[in-house]
mmCIF file of C-alpha atoms in Angstrom:
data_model
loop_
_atom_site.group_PDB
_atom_site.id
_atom_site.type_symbol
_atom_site.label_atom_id
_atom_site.label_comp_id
_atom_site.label_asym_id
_atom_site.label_seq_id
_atom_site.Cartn_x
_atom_site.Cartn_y
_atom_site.Cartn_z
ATOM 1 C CA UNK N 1 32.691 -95.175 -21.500
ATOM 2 C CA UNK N 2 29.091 -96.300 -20.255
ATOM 3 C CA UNK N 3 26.690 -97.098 -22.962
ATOM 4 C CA UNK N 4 28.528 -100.580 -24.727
ATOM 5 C CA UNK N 5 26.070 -102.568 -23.518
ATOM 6 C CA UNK N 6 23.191 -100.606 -25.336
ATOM 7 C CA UNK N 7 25.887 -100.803 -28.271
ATOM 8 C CA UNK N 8 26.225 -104.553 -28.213
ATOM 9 C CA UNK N 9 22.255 -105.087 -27.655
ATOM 10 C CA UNK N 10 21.361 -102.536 -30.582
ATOM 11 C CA UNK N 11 23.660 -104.721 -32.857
ATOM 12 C CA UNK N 12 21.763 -108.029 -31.851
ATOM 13 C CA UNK N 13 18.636 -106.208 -33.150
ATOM 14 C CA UNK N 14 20.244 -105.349 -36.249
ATOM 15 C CA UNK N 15 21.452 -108.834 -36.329
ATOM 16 C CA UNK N 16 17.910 -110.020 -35.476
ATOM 17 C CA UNK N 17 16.272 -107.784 -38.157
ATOM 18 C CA UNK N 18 18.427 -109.789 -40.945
ATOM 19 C CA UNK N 19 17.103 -112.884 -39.345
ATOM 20 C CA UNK N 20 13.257 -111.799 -40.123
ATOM 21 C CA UNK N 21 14.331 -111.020 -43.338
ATOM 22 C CA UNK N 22 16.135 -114.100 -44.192
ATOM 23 C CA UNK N 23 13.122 -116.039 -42.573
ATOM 24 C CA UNK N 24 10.772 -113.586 -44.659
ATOM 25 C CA UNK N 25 12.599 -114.446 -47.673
ATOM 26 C CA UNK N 26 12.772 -118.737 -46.567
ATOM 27 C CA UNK N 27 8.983 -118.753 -45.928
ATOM 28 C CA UNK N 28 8.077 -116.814 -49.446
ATOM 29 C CA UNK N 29 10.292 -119.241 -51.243
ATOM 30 C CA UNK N 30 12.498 -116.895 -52.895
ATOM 31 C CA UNK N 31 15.486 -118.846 -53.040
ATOM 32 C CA UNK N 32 17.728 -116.491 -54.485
ATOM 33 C CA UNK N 33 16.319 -113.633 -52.232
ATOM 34 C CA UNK N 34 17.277 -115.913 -49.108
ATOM 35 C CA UNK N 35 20.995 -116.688 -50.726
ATOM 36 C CA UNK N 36 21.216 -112.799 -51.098
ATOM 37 C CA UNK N 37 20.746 -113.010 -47.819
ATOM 38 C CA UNK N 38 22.462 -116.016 -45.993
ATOM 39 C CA UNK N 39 25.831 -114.126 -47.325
ATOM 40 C CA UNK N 40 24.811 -111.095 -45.183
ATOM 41 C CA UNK N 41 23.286 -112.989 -42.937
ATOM 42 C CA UNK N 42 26.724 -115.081 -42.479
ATOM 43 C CA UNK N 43 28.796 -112.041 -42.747
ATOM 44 C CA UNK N 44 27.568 -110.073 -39.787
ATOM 45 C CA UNK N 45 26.873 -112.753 -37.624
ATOM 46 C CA UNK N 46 30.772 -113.970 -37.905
ATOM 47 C CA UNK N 47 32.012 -110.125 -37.768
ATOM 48 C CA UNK N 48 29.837 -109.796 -34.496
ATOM 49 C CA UNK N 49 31.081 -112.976 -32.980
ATOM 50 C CA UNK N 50 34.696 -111.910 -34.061
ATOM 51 C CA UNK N 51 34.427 -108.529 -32.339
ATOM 52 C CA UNK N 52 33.467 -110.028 -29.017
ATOM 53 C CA UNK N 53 36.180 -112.939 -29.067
ATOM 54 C CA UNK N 54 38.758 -109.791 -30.206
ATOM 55 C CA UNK N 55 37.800 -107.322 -27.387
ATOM 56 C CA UNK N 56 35.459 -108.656 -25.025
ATOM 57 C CA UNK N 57 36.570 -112.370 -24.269
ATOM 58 C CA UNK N 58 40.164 -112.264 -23.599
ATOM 59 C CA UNK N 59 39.238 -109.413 -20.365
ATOM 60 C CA UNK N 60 35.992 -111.837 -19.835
ATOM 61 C CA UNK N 61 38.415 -114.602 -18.985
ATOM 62 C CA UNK N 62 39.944 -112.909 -16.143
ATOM 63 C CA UNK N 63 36.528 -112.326 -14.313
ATOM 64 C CA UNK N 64 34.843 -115.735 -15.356
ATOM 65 C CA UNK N 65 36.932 -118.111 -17.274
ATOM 66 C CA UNK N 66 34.217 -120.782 -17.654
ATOM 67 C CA UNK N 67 31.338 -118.624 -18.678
ATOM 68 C CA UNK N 68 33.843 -117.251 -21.339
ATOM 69 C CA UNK N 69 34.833 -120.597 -22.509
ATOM 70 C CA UNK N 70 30.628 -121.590 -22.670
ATOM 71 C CA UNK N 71 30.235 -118.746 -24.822
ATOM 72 C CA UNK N 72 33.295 -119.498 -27.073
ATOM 73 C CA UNK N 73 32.052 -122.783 -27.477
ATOM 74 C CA UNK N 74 28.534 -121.567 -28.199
ATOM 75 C CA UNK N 75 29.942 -119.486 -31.152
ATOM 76 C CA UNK N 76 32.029 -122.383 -31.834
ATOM 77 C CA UNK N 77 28.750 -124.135 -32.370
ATOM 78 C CA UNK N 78 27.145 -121.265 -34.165
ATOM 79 C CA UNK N 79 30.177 -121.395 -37.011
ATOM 80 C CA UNK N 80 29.559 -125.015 -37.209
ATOM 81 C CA UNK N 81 25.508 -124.860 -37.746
ATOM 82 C CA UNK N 82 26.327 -121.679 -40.059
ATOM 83 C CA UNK N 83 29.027 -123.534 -42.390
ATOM 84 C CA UNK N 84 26.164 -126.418 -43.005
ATOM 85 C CA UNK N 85 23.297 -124.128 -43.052
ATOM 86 C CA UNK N 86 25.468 -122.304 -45.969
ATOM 87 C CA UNK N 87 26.449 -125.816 -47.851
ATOM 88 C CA UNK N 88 22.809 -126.493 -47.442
ATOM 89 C CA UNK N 89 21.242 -123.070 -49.012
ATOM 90 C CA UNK N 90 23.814 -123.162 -51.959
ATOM 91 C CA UNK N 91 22.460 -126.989 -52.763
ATOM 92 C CA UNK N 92 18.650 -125.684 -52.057
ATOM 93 C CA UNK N 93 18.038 -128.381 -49.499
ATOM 94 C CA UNK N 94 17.920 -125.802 -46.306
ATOM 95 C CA UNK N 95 14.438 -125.548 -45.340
ATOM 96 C CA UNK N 96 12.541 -123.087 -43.517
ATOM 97 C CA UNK N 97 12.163 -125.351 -40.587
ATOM 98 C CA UNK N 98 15.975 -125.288 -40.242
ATOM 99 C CA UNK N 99 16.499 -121.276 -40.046
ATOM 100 C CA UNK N 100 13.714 -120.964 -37.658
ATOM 101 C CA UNK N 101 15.253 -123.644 -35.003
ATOM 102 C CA UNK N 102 18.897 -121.980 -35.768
ATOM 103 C CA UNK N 103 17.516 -118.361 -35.168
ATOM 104 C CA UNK N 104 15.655 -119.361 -31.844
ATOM 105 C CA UNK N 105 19.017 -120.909 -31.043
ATOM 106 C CA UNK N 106 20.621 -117.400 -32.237
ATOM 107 C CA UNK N 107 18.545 -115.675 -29.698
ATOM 108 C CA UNK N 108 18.801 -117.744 -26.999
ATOM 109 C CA UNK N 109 22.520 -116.952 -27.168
ATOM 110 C CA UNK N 110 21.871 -113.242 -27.486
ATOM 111 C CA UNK N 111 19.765 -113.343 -24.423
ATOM 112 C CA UNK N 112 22.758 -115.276 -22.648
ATOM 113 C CA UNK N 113 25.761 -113.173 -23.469
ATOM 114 C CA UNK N 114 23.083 -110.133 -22.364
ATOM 115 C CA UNK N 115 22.610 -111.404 -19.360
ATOM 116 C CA UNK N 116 26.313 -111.581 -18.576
ATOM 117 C CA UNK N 117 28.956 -110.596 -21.060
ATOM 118 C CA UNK N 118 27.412 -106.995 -21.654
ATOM 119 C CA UNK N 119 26.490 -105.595 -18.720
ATOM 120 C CA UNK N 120 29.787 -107.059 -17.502
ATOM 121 C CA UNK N 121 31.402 -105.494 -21.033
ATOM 122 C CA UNK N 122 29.402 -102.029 -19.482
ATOM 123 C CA UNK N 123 30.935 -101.634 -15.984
ATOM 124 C CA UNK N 124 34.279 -103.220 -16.276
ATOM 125 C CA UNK N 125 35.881 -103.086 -19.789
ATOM 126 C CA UNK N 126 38.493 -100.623 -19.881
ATOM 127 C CA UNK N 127 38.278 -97.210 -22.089
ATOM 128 C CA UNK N 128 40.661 -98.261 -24.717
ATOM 129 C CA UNK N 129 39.002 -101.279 -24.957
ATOM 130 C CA UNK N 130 35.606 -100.291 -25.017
ATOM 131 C CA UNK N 131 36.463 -97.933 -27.933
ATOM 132 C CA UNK N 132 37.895 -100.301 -29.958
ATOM 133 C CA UNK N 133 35.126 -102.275 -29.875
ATOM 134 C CA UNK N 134 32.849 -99.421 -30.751
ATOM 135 C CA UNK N 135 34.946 -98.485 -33.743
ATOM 136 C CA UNK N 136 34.916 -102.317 -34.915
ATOM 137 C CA UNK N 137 30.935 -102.538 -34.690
ATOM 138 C CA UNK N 138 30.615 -99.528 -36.372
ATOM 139 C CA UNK N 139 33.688 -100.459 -39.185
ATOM 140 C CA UNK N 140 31.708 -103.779 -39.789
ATOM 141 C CA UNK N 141 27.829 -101.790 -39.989
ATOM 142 C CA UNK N 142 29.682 -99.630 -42.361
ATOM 143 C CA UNK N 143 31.034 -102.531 -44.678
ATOM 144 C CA UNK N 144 27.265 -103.948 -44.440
ATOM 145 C CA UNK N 145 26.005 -100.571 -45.667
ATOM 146 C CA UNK N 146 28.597 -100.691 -48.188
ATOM 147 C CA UNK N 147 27.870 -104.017 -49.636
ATOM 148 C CA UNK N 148 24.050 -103.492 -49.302
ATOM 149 C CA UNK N 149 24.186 -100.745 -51.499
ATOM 150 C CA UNK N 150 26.691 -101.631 -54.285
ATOM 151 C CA UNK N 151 24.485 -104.893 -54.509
ATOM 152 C CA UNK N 152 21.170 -102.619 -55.175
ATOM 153 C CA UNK N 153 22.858 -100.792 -57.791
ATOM 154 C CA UNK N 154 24.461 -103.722 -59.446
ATOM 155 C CA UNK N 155 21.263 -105.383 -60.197
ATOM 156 C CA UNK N 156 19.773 -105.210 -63.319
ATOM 157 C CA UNK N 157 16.538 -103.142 -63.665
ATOM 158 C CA UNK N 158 13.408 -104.123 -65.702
ATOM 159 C CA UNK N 159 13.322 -104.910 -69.169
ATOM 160 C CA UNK N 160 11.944 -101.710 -71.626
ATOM 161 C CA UNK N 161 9.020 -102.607 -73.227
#
């Protein structure tokens, strides 16, 4: 199966598109807006990084051991920054400064694991593999889908006049 690597990079844009929004969000100053969206945010991040430790990493290891264990520790990094970045939005001390430097940092590691990992991921990852991880991605864009719409309807709606 050829294509994972456009796969993997299409869900970095998704990813990155939640970033703009999150920083759209920050930089208006709607703080529950941006909580709305930290939990998404969070959510698909951790799902993403879960897929590729799953199915990717373990294979990754056999080629190149020590650029797998960089980019485990990068994600290890990532879960730290996200768990205070979290405590921080829920107290309404994380600033807008903050997101920016941890989504440059975000992309910085998308760029790396496209550099390597996924075209890698694209020649070499076996067919079962590679369709497992295609069925995860798409089980987790589904659950986003899911969640993004049950919160739209569960709102309330403006007050009658």
């Amino acid at each position: 199966m050829k294509g994972l690597y456009d796969a993997l990079h299409r869900d970095h844009q998704r990813l990155d598109e939640v970033f703009e929004i999150l920083l759209n969000r920050m930089h208006a100053g709607d703080v529950e807006a941006a909580r709305e969206t930290w939990g998404t945010f969070e959510r698909e991040l951790l799902a993403h990084m879960e897929a590729e430790e799953a199915m990717l990493l373990p294979l990754f290891d056999r080629f190149d051991p020590e650029e797998a264990g960089t980019i485990r520790a990068e994600h290890l990094g990532i879960r730290v920054q996200l768990a205070e970045m979290g405590t921080a939005i829920e107290l309404h001390t994380l600033r807008e400064e903050q997101v920016e430097k941890f989504i440059r940092a975000l992309r910085q590691h998308a760029a790396h694991e496209e550099a390597g990992l996924y075209p890698w991921a694209d020649r070499e990852l076996p067919e079962p593999a590679a369709e497992r991880l295609y069925e995860r991605l798409a089980a987790v864009l589904d659950a986003v889908k899911r969640t993004a719409h049950r919160s739209s309807t569960t709102r309330p709606g403006p007050l009658a006049s």
